[in-house]
PDB file of C-alpha atoms and ligand atoms in Angstrom:
ATOM      1  CA  UNK Z1056     -21.800  -8.231  -5.666  1.00  0.00           C
ATOM      2  CA  UNK Z1057     -20.625 -11.832  -5.632  1.00  0.00           C
ATOM      3  CA  UNK Z1058     -18.773 -12.890  -2.455  1.00  0.00           C
ATOM      4  CA  UNK Z1059     -16.372 -15.810  -3.034  1.00  0.00           C
ATOM      5  CA  UNK Z1060     -14.066 -17.562  -0.561  1.00  0.00           C
ATOM      6  CA  UNK Z1061     -12.245 -20.173  -2.658  1.00  0.00           C
ATOM      7  CA  UNK Z1062      -9.815 -19.945  -5.553  1.00  0.00           C
ATOM      8  CA  UNK Z1063     -11.671 -22.627  -7.534  1.00  0.00           C
ATOM      9  CA  UNK Z1064     -15.021 -20.811  -7.332  1.00  0.00           C
ATOM     10  CA  UNK Z1065     -13.331 -17.552  -8.204  1.00  0.00           C
ATOM     11  CA  UNK Z1066     -11.730 -19.131 -11.265  1.00  0.00           C
ATOM     12  CA  UNK Z1067     -15.050 -20.587 -12.440  1.00  0.00           C
ATOM     13  CA  UNK Z1068     -16.843 -17.272 -12.016  1.00  0.00           C
ATOM     14  CA  UNK Z1069     -14.141 -15.115 -13.634  1.00  0.00           C
ATOM     15  CA  UNK Z1070     -13.617 -17.504 -16.557  1.00  0.00           C
ATOM     16  CA  UNK Z1071     -17.209 -16.904 -17.655  1.00  0.00           C
ATOM     17  CA  UNK Z1072     -16.408 -13.202 -17.947  1.00  0.00           C
ATOM     18  CA  UNK Z1073     -12.978 -13.772 -19.496  1.00  0.00           C
ATOM     19  CA  UNK Z1074     -14.574 -15.861 -22.231  1.00  0.00           C
ATOM     20  CA  UNK Z1075     -16.756 -12.861 -23.068  1.00  0.00           C
ATOM     21  CA  UNK Z1076     -13.518 -10.860 -23.472  1.00  0.00           C
ATOM     22  CA  UNK Z1077     -14.310  -8.702 -20.453  1.00  0.00           C
ATOM     23  CA  UNK Z1078     -11.338  -6.955 -18.835  1.00  0.00           C
ATOM     24  CA  UNK Z1079     -10.720  -7.591 -15.140  1.00  0.00           C
ATOM     25  CA  UNK Z1080      -9.436  -5.021 -12.649  1.00  0.00           C
ATOM     26  CA  UNK Z1081      -8.156  -6.128  -9.254  1.00  0.00           C
ATOM     27  CA  UNK Z1082      -7.770  -4.243  -5.950  1.00  0.00           C
ATOM     28  CA  UNK Z1083      -6.047  -6.272  -3.204  1.00  0.00           C
ATOM     29  CA  UNK Z1084      -6.673  -4.999   0.353  1.00  0.00           C
ATOM     30  CA  UNK Z1085      -6.474  -6.034   3.980  1.00  0.00           C
ATOM     31  CA  UNK Z1086      -9.924  -4.599   4.699  1.00  0.00           C
ATOM     32  CA  UNK Z1087     -10.972  -1.925   7.213  1.00  0.00           C
ATOM     33  CA  UNK Z1088     -11.819  -0.047   4.060  1.00  0.00           C
ATOM     34  CA  UNK Z1089     -11.736   3.724   3.749  1.00  0.00           C
ATOM     35  CA  UNK Z1090     -12.130   6.242   0.922  1.00  0.00           C
ATOM     36  CA  UNK Z1091      -8.544   5.528  -0.259  1.00  0.00           C
ATOM     37  CA  UNK Z1092      -9.428   1.896  -0.978  1.00  0.00           C
ATOM     38  CA  UNK Z1093     -12.728   2.916  -2.549  1.00  0.00           C
ATOM     39  CA  UNK Z1094     -10.926   5.322  -4.892  1.00  0.00           C
ATOM     40  CA  UNK Z1095      -9.032   2.295  -6.259  1.00  0.00           C
ATOM     41  CA  UNK Z1096     -12.354   0.492  -6.817  1.00  0.00           C
ATOM     42  CA  UNK Z1097     -13.591   3.579  -8.652  1.00  0.00           C
ATOM     43  CA  UNK Z1098     -10.490   3.706 -10.909  1.00  0.00           C
ATOM     44  CA  UNK Z1099     -10.920   0.030 -11.699  1.00  0.00           C
ATOM     45  CA  UNK Z1100     -14.614   0.464 -12.533  1.00  0.00           C
ATOM     46  CA  UNK Z1101     -13.755   3.304 -14.889  1.00  0.00           C
ATOM     47  CA  UNK Z1102     -11.116   1.282 -16.727  1.00  0.00           C
ATOM     48  CA  UNK Z1103     -12.311  -2.341 -16.580  1.00  0.00           C
ATOM     49  CA  UNK Z1104     -15.463  -4.327 -17.293  1.00  0.00           C
ATOM     50  CA  UNK Z1105     -15.281  -6.249 -14.025  1.00  0.00           C
ATOM     51  CA  UNK Z1106     -13.800  -5.228 -10.662  1.00  0.00           C
ATOM     52  CA  UNK Z1107     -12.539  -7.730  -8.094  1.00  0.00           C
ATOM     53  CA  UNK Z1108     -11.528  -6.681  -4.578  1.00  0.00           C
ATOM     54  CA  UNK Z1109      -9.849  -9.043  -2.121  1.00  0.00           C
ATOM     55  CA  UNK Z1110      -9.850  -8.725   1.647  1.00  0.00           C
ATOM     56  CA  UNK Z1111      -7.183 -10.809   3.330  1.00  0.00           C
ATOM     57  CA  UNK Z1112      -5.189  -9.794   6.407  1.00  0.00           C
ATOM     58  CA  UNK Z1113      -1.999 -11.495   5.306  1.00  0.00           C
ATOM     59  CA  UNK Z1114      -0.162 -12.935   8.334  1.00  0.00           C
ATOM     60  CA  UNK Z1115       3.160 -13.368   6.509  1.00  0.00           C
ATOM     61  CA  UNK Z1116       3.671  -9.645   5.954  1.00  0.00           C
ATOM     62  CA  UNK Z1117       3.395  -8.695   9.636  1.00  0.00           C
ATOM     63  CA  UNK Z1118       6.815  -8.651  11.265  1.00  0.00           C
ATOM     64  CA  UNK Z1119       5.089  -7.708  14.542  1.00  0.00           C
ATOM     65  CA  UNK Z1120       2.507 -10.207  15.844  1.00  0.00           C
ATOM     66  CA  UNK Z1121       0.807  -7.542  18.006  1.00  0.00           C
ATOM     67  CA  UNK Z1122       0.227  -5.410  14.905  1.00  0.00           C
ATOM     68  CA  UNK Z1123      -1.359  -8.448  13.211  1.00  0.00           C
ATOM     69  CA  UNK Z1124      -3.624  -9.106  16.207  1.00  0.00           C
ATOM     70  CA  UNK Z1125      -4.648  -5.464  16.482  1.00  0.00           C
ATOM     71  CA  UNK Z1126      -5.160  -4.927  12.763  1.00  0.00           C
ATOM     72  CA  UNK Z1127      -8.771  -3.684  12.402  1.00  0.00           C
ATOM     73  CA  UNK Z1128     -11.179  -6.265  10.953  1.00  0.00           C
ATOM     74  CA  UNK Z1129     -14.550  -4.885   9.806  1.00  0.00           C
ATOM     75  CA  UNK Z1130     -15.735  -7.335   7.162  1.00  0.00           C
ATOM     76  CA  UNK Z1131     -19.472  -6.521   7.430  1.00  0.00           C
ATOM     77  CA  UNK Z1132     -19.008  -2.785   7.013  1.00  0.00           C
ATOM     78  CA  UNK Z1133     -16.438  -3.455   4.247  1.00  0.00           C
ATOM     79  CA  UNK Z1134     -18.891  -5.660   2.328  1.00  0.00           C
ATOM     80  CA  UNK Z1135     -21.530  -2.921   2.432  1.00  0.00           C
ATOM     81  CA  UNK Z1136     -19.056  -0.259   1.295  1.00  0.00           C
ATOM     82  CA  UNK Z1137     -17.911  -2.412  -1.628  1.00  0.00           C
ATOM     83  CA  UNK Z1138     -21.511  -3.110  -2.683  1.00  0.00           C
ATOM     84  CA  UNK Z1139     -22.289   0.606  -2.618  1.00  0.00           C
ATOM     85  CA  UNK Z1140     -19.085   1.346  -4.558  1.00  0.00           C
ATOM     86  CA  UNK Z1141     -20.215  -0.996  -7.351  1.00  0.00           C
ATOM     87  CA  UNK Z1142     -17.535  -3.656  -6.866  1.00  0.00           C
ATOM     88  CA  UNK Z1143     -18.469  -6.845  -8.769  1.00  0.00           C
ATOM     89  CA  UNK Z1144     -16.626  -9.542  -6.818  1.00  0.00           C
ATOM     90  CA  UNK Z1145     -15.335  -9.685  -3.249  1.00  0.00           C
ATOM     91  CA  UNK Z1146     -12.752 -12.427  -2.698  1.00  0.00           C
ATOM     92  CA  UNK Z1147     -12.363 -13.368   0.991  1.00  0.00           C
ATOM     93  CA  UNK Z1148     -10.094 -16.422   1.290  1.00  0.00           C
ATOM     94  CA  UNK Z1149      -8.810 -17.707   4.633  1.00  0.00           C
ATOM     95  CA  UNK Z1150      -5.125 -18.388   5.316  1.00  0.00           C
ATOM     96  CA  UNK Z1151      -5.383 -22.107   4.554  1.00  0.00           C
ATOM     97  CA  UNK Z1152      -7.093 -21.429   1.228  1.00  0.00           C
ATOM     98  CA  UNK Z1153      -4.503 -18.827   0.297  1.00  0.00           C
ATOM     99  CA  UNK Z1154      -1.323 -20.656   1.268  1.00  0.00           C
ATOM    100  CA  UNK Z1155      -2.128 -24.385   1.078  1.00  0.00           C
ATOM    101  CA  UNK Z1156       0.029 -26.202  -1.489  1.00  0.00           C
ATOM    102  CA  UNK Z1157       1.952 -23.114  -2.546  1.00  0.00           C
ATOM    103  CA  UNK Z1158       5.689 -22.665  -2.906  1.00  0.00           C
ATOM    104  CA  UNK Z1159       7.438 -19.399  -2.114  1.00  0.00           C
ATOM    105  CA  UNK Z1160       8.776 -17.291  -4.972  1.00  0.00           C
ATOM    106  CA  UNK Z1161      12.054 -15.371  -4.874  1.00  0.00           C
ATOM    107  CA  UNK Z1162      12.097 -12.776  -7.643  1.00  0.00           C
ATOM    108  CA  UNK Z1163      15.104 -10.469  -7.923  1.00  0.00           C
ATOM    109  CA  UNK Z1164      13.940  -7.237  -6.290  1.00  0.00           C
ATOM    110  CA  UNK Z1165      17.352  -5.596  -6.670  1.00  0.00           C
ATOM    111  CA  UNK Z1166      17.624  -4.951  -2.952  1.00  0.00           C
ATOM    112  CA  UNK Z1167      14.517  -2.728  -2.889  1.00  0.00           C
ATOM    113  CA  UNK Z1168      12.980  -5.020  -0.261  1.00  0.00           C
ATOM    114  CA  UNK Z1169      15.804  -4.538   2.235  1.00  0.00           C
ATOM    115  CA  UNK Z1170      15.834  -0.742   2.575  1.00  0.00           C
ATOM    116  CA  UNK Z1171      13.464   1.762   4.276  1.00  0.00           C
ATOM    117  CA  UNK Z1172      10.298  -0.236   5.178  1.00  0.00           C
ATOM    118  CA  UNK Z1173      12.268  -3.433   4.539  1.00  0.00           C
ATOM    119  CA  UNK Z1174      14.974  -2.400   6.996  1.00  0.00           C
ATOM    120  CA  UNK Z1175      12.559  -1.563   9.795  1.00  0.00           C
ATOM    121  CA  UNK Z1176      10.099  -4.366   9.044  1.00  0.00           C
ATOM    122  CA  UNK Z1177      12.314  -7.363   8.209  1.00  0.00           C
ATOM    123  CA  UNK Z1178      10.486  -9.963   6.141  1.00  0.00           C
ATOM    124  CA  UNK Z1179       7.580  -7.615   5.428  1.00  0.00           C
ATOM    125  CA  UNK Z1180       8.126  -7.463   1.677  1.00  0.00           C
ATOM    126  CA  UNK Z1181       8.719 -11.230   1.430  1.00  0.00           C
ATOM    127  CA  UNK Z1182       5.166 -11.609   2.718  1.00  0.00           C
ATOM    128  CA  UNK Z1183       3.819  -8.890   0.420  1.00  0.00           C
ATOM    129  CA  UNK Z1184       5.446 -10.407  -2.666  1.00  0.00           C
ATOM    130  CA  UNK Z1185       4.161 -13.914  -1.827  1.00  0.00           C
ATOM    131  CA  UNK Z1186       0.583 -12.813  -1.251  1.00  0.00           C
ATOM    132  CA  UNK Z1187       0.338 -10.468  -4.233  1.00  0.00           C
ATOM    133  CA  UNK Z1188       1.745 -13.245  -6.444  1.00  0.00           C
ATOM    134  CA  UNK Z1189      -0.755 -15.808  -5.101  1.00  0.00           C
ATOM    135  CA  UNK Z1190      -3.646 -13.364  -5.454  1.00  0.00           C
ATOM    136  CA  UNK Z1191      -2.603 -12.545  -9.019  1.00  0.00           C
ATOM    137  CA  UNK Z1192      -2.529 -16.282  -9.797  1.00  0.00           C
ATOM    138  CA  UNK Z1193      -6.030 -16.627  -8.353  1.00  0.00           C
ATOM    139  CA  UNK Z1194      -7.597 -13.589 -10.042  1.00  0.00           C
ATOM    140  CA  UNK Z1195      -5.489 -13.307 -13.232  1.00  0.00           C
ATOM    141  CA  UNK Z1196      -6.519  -9.672 -13.716  1.00  0.00           C
ATOM    142  CA  UNK Z1197      -5.632  -7.478 -16.678  1.00  0.00           C
ATOM    143  CA  UNK Z1198      -5.024  -4.507 -14.382  1.00  0.00           C
ATOM    144  CA  UNK Z1199      -3.827  -4.345 -10.798  1.00  0.00           C
ATOM    145  CA  UNK Z1200      -4.681  -1.156  -8.878  1.00  0.00           C
ATOM    146  CA  UNK Z1201      -2.490  -0.141  -5.957  1.00  0.00           C
ATOM    147  CA  UNK Z1202      -2.038   3.070  -3.970  1.00  0.00           C
ATOM    148  CA  UNK Z1203       0.989   5.349  -4.021  1.00  0.00           C
ATOM    149  CA  UNK Z1204       0.410   5.606  -0.268  1.00  0.00           C
ATOM    150  CA  UNK Z1205       2.549   2.453  -0.052  1.00  0.00           C
ATOM    151  CA  UNK Z1206       5.116   3.789  -2.484  1.00  0.00           C
ATOM    152  CA  UNK Z1207       7.852   1.233  -1.880  1.00  0.00           C
ATOM    153  CA  UNK Z1208       5.317  -1.603  -1.990  1.00  0.00           C
ATOM    154  CA  UNK Z1209       4.030  -0.651  -5.451  1.00  0.00           C
ATOM    155  CA  UNK Z1210       7.642  -0.325  -6.732  1.00  0.00           C
ATOM    156  CA  UNK Z1211       8.446  -3.795  -5.413  1.00  0.00           C
ATOM    157  CA  UNK Z1212       5.287  -5.324  -6.876  1.00  0.00           C
ATOM    158  CA  UNK Z1213       6.201  -3.686 -10.201  1.00  0.00           C
ATOM    159  CA  UNK Z1214       9.663  -5.298  -9.998  1.00  0.00           C
ATOM    160  CA  UNK Z1215       8.103  -8.667  -9.162  1.00  0.00           C
ATOM    161  CA  UNK Z1216       5.708  -8.432 -12.139  1.00  0.00           C
ATOM    162  CA  UNK Z1217       8.654  -7.582 -14.425  1.00  0.00           C
ATOM    163  CA  UNK Z1218      10.967 -10.239 -13.010  1.00  0.00           C
ATOM    164  CA  UNK Z1219       8.325 -12.964 -13.343  1.00  0.00           C
ATOM    165  CA  UNK Z1220       6.949 -11.642 -16.614  1.00  0.00           C
ATOM    166  CA  UNK Z1221       3.365 -11.679 -15.310  1.00  0.00           C
ATOM    167  CA  UNK Z1222       0.646 -10.652 -17.789  1.00  0.00           C
ATOM    168  CA  UNK Z1223      -0.804  -7.801 -15.728  1.00  0.00           C
ATOM    169  CA  UNK Z1224      -0.473  -4.033 -15.823  1.00  0.00           C
ATOM    170  CA  UNK Z1225       0.066  -2.246 -12.518  1.00  0.00           C
ATOM    171  CA  UNK Z1226      -1.625   1.115 -12.073  1.00  0.00           C
ATOM    172  CA  UNK Z1227      -0.422   3.122  -9.083  1.00  0.00           C
ATOM    173  CA  UNK Z1228      -2.998   5.671  -7.990  1.00  0.00           C
ATOM    174  CA  UNK Z1229      -2.807   8.897  -5.916  1.00  0.00           C
ATOM    175  CA  UNK Z1230      -2.902   9.057  -2.117  1.00  0.00           C
ATOM    176  CA  UNK Z1231      -6.262   9.998  -0.611  1.00  0.00           C
ATOM    177  CA  UNK Z1232      -5.990  12.231   2.438  1.00  0.00           C
ATOM    178  CA  UNK Z1233      -8.251  13.378   5.231  1.00  0.00           C
ATOM    179  CA  UNK Z1234      -9.177  17.095   5.113  1.00  0.00           C
ATOM    180  CA  UNK Z1235      -6.338  17.653   7.632  1.00  0.00           C
ATOM    181  CA  UNK Z1236      -3.827  16.181   5.168  1.00  0.00           C
ATOM    182  CA  UNK Z1237      -3.314  12.942   7.106  1.00  0.00           C
ATOM    183  CA  UNK Z1238      -3.027  10.079   4.600  1.00  0.00           C
ATOM    184  CA  UNK Z1239      -6.008   7.749   4.954  1.00  0.00           C
ATOM    185  CA  UNK Z1240      -5.016   4.423   6.463  1.00  0.00           C
ATOM    186  CA  UNK Z1241      -6.799   1.528   8.146  1.00  0.00           C
ATOM    187  CA  UNK Z1242      -4.458   2.046  11.095  1.00  0.00           C
ATOM    188  CA  UNK Z1243      -5.771   5.611  11.644  1.00  0.00           C
ATOM    189  CA  UNK Z1244      -8.783   4.111  13.440  1.00  0.00           C
ATOM    190  CA  UNK Z1245      -6.375   3.037  16.195  1.00  0.00           C
ATOM    191  CA  UNK Z1246      -5.295   6.641  16.878  1.00  0.00           C
ATOM    192  CA  UNK Z1247      -6.920   8.642  19.675  1.00  0.00           C
ATOM    193  CA  UNK Z1248      -8.708  11.849  18.625  1.00  0.00           C
ATOM    194  CA  UNK Z1249      -5.677  13.852  19.784  1.00  0.00           C
ATOM    195  CA  UNK Z1250      -3.165  11.641  17.961  1.00  0.00           C
ATOM    196  CA  UNK Z1251      -5.277  11.835  14.808  1.00  0.00           C
ATOM    197  CA  UNK Z1252      -5.304  15.602  15.057  1.00  0.00           C
ATOM    198  CA  UNK Z1253      -1.576  15.883  15.779  1.00  0.00           C
ATOM    199  CA  UNK Z1254      -0.414  13.387  13.178  1.00  0.00           C
ATOM    200  CA  UNK Z1255      -1.640  15.706  10.410  1.00  0.00           C
ATOM    201  CA  UNK Z1256       1.728  17.400  10.970  1.00  0.00           C
ATOM    202  CA  UNK Z1257       3.274  14.588   8.869  1.00  0.00           C
ATOM    203  CA  UNK Z1258       1.610  16.019   5.773  1.00  0.00           C
ATOM    204  CA  UNK Z1259       2.649  19.547   6.708  1.00  0.00           C
ATOM    205  CA  UNK Z1260       6.252  18.376   7.081  1.00  0.00           C
ATOM    206  CA  UNK Z1261       6.209  16.581   3.719  1.00  0.00           C
ATOM    207  CA  UNK Z1262       4.714  19.616   2.027  1.00  0.00           C
ATOM    208  CA  UNK Z1263       7.164  22.125   3.545  1.00  0.00           C
ATOM    209  CA  UNK Z1264      10.128  19.788   2.986  1.00  0.00           C
ATOM    210  CA  UNK Z1265       9.234  19.378  -0.699  1.00  0.00           C
ATOM    211  CA  UNK Z1266       9.075  23.164  -1.035  1.00  0.00           C
ATOM    212  CA  UNK Z1267      12.408  23.603   0.743  1.00  0.00           C
ATOM    213  CA  UNK Z1268      14.045  20.964  -1.479  1.00  0.00           C
ATOM    214  CA  UNK Z1269      12.775  22.709  -4.611  1.00  0.00           C
ATOM    215  CA  UNK Z1270      14.194  26.003  -3.284  1.00  0.00           C
ATOM    216  CA  UNK Z1271      17.601  24.323  -3.053  1.00  0.00           C
ATOM    217  CA  UNK Z1272      17.870  23.891   0.732  1.00  0.00           C
ATOM    218  CA  UNK Z1273      20.585  21.462   1.830  1.00  0.00           C
ATOM    219  CA  UNK Z1274      18.913  18.066   2.231  1.00  0.00           C
ATOM    220  CA  UNK Z1275      20.464  17.433   5.663  1.00  0.00           C
ATOM    221  CA  UNK Z1276      18.912  20.667   6.890  1.00  0.00           C
ATOM    222  CA  UNK Z1277      15.533  19.653   5.468  1.00  0.00           C
ATOM    223  CA  UNK Z1278      15.624  16.382   7.436  1.00  0.00           C
ATOM    224  CA  UNK Z1279      16.912  18.115  10.601  1.00  0.00           C
ATOM    225  CA  UNK Z1280      14.123  20.710  10.466  1.00  0.00           C
ATOM    226  CA  UNK Z1281      11.496  17.984  10.036  1.00  0.00           C
ATOM    227  CA  UNK Z1282      12.904  16.016  12.930  1.00  0.00           C
ATOM    228  CA  UNK Z1283      12.900  19.154  15.150  1.00  0.00           C
ATOM    229  CA  UNK Z1284       9.277  19.869  14.245  1.00  0.00           C
ATOM    230  CA  UNK Z1285       8.237  16.321  15.173  1.00  0.00           C
ATOM    231  CA  UNK Z1286       9.941  16.652  18.567  1.00  0.00           C
ATOM    232  CA  UNK Z1287       7.112  19.035  19.539  1.00  0.00           C
ATOM    233  CA  UNK Z1288       4.741  16.042  19.474  1.00  0.00           C
ATOM    234  CA  UNK Z1289       4.426  12.779  21.341  1.00  0.00           C
ATOM    235  CA  UNK Z1290       5.695  10.687  18.485  1.00  0.00           C
ATOM    236  CA  UNK Z1291       8.873   9.006  17.308  1.00  0.00           C
ATOM    237  CA  UNK Z1292      10.376   9.482  13.868  1.00  0.00           C
ATOM    238  CA  UNK Z1293      11.570   6.124  12.536  1.00  0.00           C
ATOM    239  CA  UNK Z1294      12.982   7.422   9.283  1.00  0.00           C
ATOM    240  CA  UNK Z1295      12.713  10.260   6.861  1.00  0.00           C
ATOM    241  CA  UNK Z1296      14.542   9.737   3.577  1.00  0.00           C
ATOM    242  CA  UNK Z1297      14.925  11.778   0.410  1.00  0.00           C
ATOM    243  CA  UNK Z1298      15.431   9.378  -2.455  1.00  0.00           C
ATOM    244  CA  UNK Z1299      15.543   8.830  -6.175  1.00  0.00           C
ATOM    245  CA  UNK Z1300      11.898   7.928  -6.840  1.00  0.00           C
ATOM    246  CA  UNK Z1301      12.781   5.011  -9.140  1.00  0.00           C
ATOM    247  CA  UNK Z1302      15.634   3.287  -7.305  1.00  0.00           C
ATOM    248  CA  UNK Z1303      14.833   4.561  -3.768  1.00  0.00           C
ATOM    249  CA  UNK Z1304      18.555   5.262  -3.378  1.00  0.00           C
ATOM    250  CA  UNK Z1305      19.102   8.216  -1.005  1.00  0.00           C
ATOM    251  CA  UNK Z1306      20.262  11.364  -2.769  1.00  0.00           C
ATOM    252  CA  UNK Z1307      22.666  13.951  -1.386  1.00  0.00           C
ATOM    253  CA  UNK Z1308      21.768  16.796  -3.770  1.00  0.00           C
ATOM    254  CA  UNK Z1309      18.464  17.597  -5.446  1.00  0.00           C
ATOM    255  CA  UNK Z1310      18.398  17.515  -9.230  1.00  0.00           C
ATOM    256  CA  UNK Z1311      15.046  18.731 -10.646  1.00  0.00           C
ATOM    257  CA  UNK Z1312      15.559  16.436 -13.666  1.00  0.00           C
ATOM    258  CA  UNK Z1313      15.530  13.313 -11.491  1.00  0.00           C
ATOM    259  CA  UNK Z1314      12.197  12.259  -9.928  1.00  0.00           C
ATOM    260  CA  UNK Z1315      12.671  12.652  -6.185  1.00  0.00           C
ATOM    261  CA  UNK Z1316      10.553  11.434  -3.296  1.00  0.00           C
ATOM    262  CA  UNK Z1317      10.412  12.048   0.452  1.00  0.00           C
ATOM    263  CA  UNK Z1318       9.429   8.974   2.480  1.00  0.00           C
ATOM    264  CA  UNK Z1319       8.590   9.026   6.167  1.00  0.00           C
ATOM    265  CA  UNK Z1320       7.614   6.581   8.928  1.00  0.00           C
ATOM    266  CA  UNK Z1321       6.485   7.855  12.338  1.00  0.00           C
ATOM    267  CA  UNK Z1322       5.275   6.037  15.451  1.00  0.00           C
ATOM    268  CA  UNK Z1323       2.323   7.712  17.134  1.00  0.00           C
ATOM    269  CA  UNK Z1324       1.853   5.727  20.341  1.00  0.00           C
ATOM    270  CA  UNK Z1325       1.825   2.109  19.178  1.00  0.00           C
ATOM    271  CA  UNK Z1326       0.564   2.999  15.716  1.00  0.00           C
ATOM    272  CA  UNK Z1327       3.058   3.210  12.882  1.00  0.00           C
ATOM    273  CA  UNK Z1328       2.173   5.673  10.121  1.00  0.00           C
ATOM    274  CA  UNK Z1329       3.882   5.952   6.740  1.00  0.00           C
ATOM    275  CA  UNK Z1330       3.522   8.640   4.131  1.00  0.00           C
ATOM    276  CA  UNK Z1331       5.389  10.074   1.168  1.00  0.00           C
ATOM    277  CA  UNK Z1332       5.422  12.948  -1.284  1.00  0.00           C
ATOM    278  CA  UNK Z1333       6.993  13.361  -4.703  1.00  0.00           C
ATOM    279  CA  UNK Z1334       9.079  16.529  -4.881  1.00  0.00           C
TER     280      UNK Z1334
HETATM  281  P1  LIG V 909      -4.094  -2.097   2.584  1.00  0.00           P
HETATM  282  O1  LIG V 909      -5.486  -2.528   2.870  1.00  0.00           O
HETATM  283  O2  LIG V 909      -3.525  -1.146   3.579  1.00  0.00           O
HETATM  284  O3  LIG V 909      -3.192  -3.267   2.263  1.00  0.00           O
HETATM  285  O4  LIG V 909      -4.166  -1.253   1.232  1.00  0.00           O
HETATM  286  C1  LIG V 909      -4.726  -1.794   0.065  1.00  0.00           C
HETATM  287  C2  LIG V 909      -4.421  -0.871  -1.093  1.00  0.00           C
HETATM  288  O5  LIG V 909      -4.991   0.410  -0.853  1.00  0.00           O
HETATM  289  C3  LIG V 909      -2.904  -0.642  -1.283  1.00  0.00           C
HETATM  290  O6  LIG V 909      -2.601  -0.637  -2.669  1.00  0.00           O
HETATM  291  C4  LIG V 909      -2.699   0.704  -0.672  1.00  0.00           C
HETATM  292  O7  LIG V 909      -1.598   1.412  -1.206  1.00  0.00           O
HETATM  293  C5  LIG V 909      -4.014   1.403  -1.026  1.00  0.00           C
HETATM  294  N1  LIG V 909      -4.242   2.527  -0.131  1.00  0.00           N
HETATM  295  C6  LIG V 909      -4.188   2.517   1.225  1.00  0.00           C
HETATM  296  N2  LIG V 909      -4.389   3.744   1.722  1.00  0.00           N
HETATM  297  C7  LIG V 909      -4.583   4.563   0.644  1.00  0.00           C
HETATM  298  C8  LIG V 909      -4.816   5.959   0.480  1.00  0.00           C
HETATM  299  N3  LIG V 909      -4.896   6.779   1.531  1.00  0.00           N
HETATM  300  N4  LIG V 909      -4.962   6.448  -0.773  1.00  0.00           N
HETATM  301  C9  LIG V 909      -4.855   5.619  -1.847  1.00  0.00           C
HETATM  302  N5  LIG V 909      -4.630   4.303  -1.775  1.00  0.00           N
HETATM  303  C10 LIG V 909      -4.482   3.777  -0.544  1.00  0.00           C
END
C-alpha cells in the first residue's frame, strides 16, 4: 500500500493508473477505523481497479472543539488494517495541505444541511461539503463509497455532486453493526463498557419503531414510546425523527409507497451517537 501525504504526489501516482484506464474507488474517513470502514474498502475493491482511502480528521466539520480534541486518532493501527484489507493507496494530508489556497464552495443543498444533524451541529455540513469536495478534487475517483450510517451526510454529498456536476458516482453502503446491534462508530471506543452495552438499545428502538410504523401505529406514539424507553437509561435523546427518506421532511402519516426513514441522535455521557433505519 502506497502512503501519500500531498495532493501533488497523489495526482502523479493516480494519473499513471488513470492512463491505463483503471477505475478508481475512494473511501474518505476520519480514521480510528473499524469493520464499517473496512466494508467500504471491500466494496471498492470489488468494483474498482484501484482503491484509495483518506484519513483526515477534518477540523471544519466539528462544531464542538472538545469533540475534535477527543476524536480518536490511531493512524498506526489504521495503516495496518488498510494494508490487510488490500487498500492500494492511503492519503494522509495535514490541514495545511488540505486547505491551503482553496476557496469555499456553496452548492445549493436545498436546506438539507440545516435540519436534523445540521440543526444540532451548526456548520457541520459546511465543513463536510468543503472537505469532500476538496478530497474529490485531489483523488478524482470514478466511485465514491460512503456509509448509510451517516444517512443525511450521504444525501447532502449526493446533492453537492449533482449541484456541481462532478464526474463521480456515489455508492451508499449498508450500516455495519456490532453483534449487539449498536452501529459501529469510531466514537464507540469512547464509551465505557456499560455505556456500550446499554447503547445497543438504540438499535432495538429503531427496529421496534420500524415495526410499529409498518403496523400503522400513530407516529407521535412511536416517538413517545421510544423516548420513554430511553428514559430507563443514563442517556439523553437529542432527536428522533420519522422522515421522507429522500427529502428528510418529517412525515405525519406513514405511506408504504414513500420511502421512510427513522433518524436518531442520543448522547451517552459526552459521546454523541447517531443511527437510522429505513422503514
Ligand atoms: P468517518 O470516519 O466516521 O467519517 O466515516 C467514514 C465513512 O465510513 C463514512 O462514509 C461513514 O458513513 C462510513 N461508516 C462509518 N461507520 C459505518 C458503519 N458502521 N457501517 C458502514 N459505514 C460506516
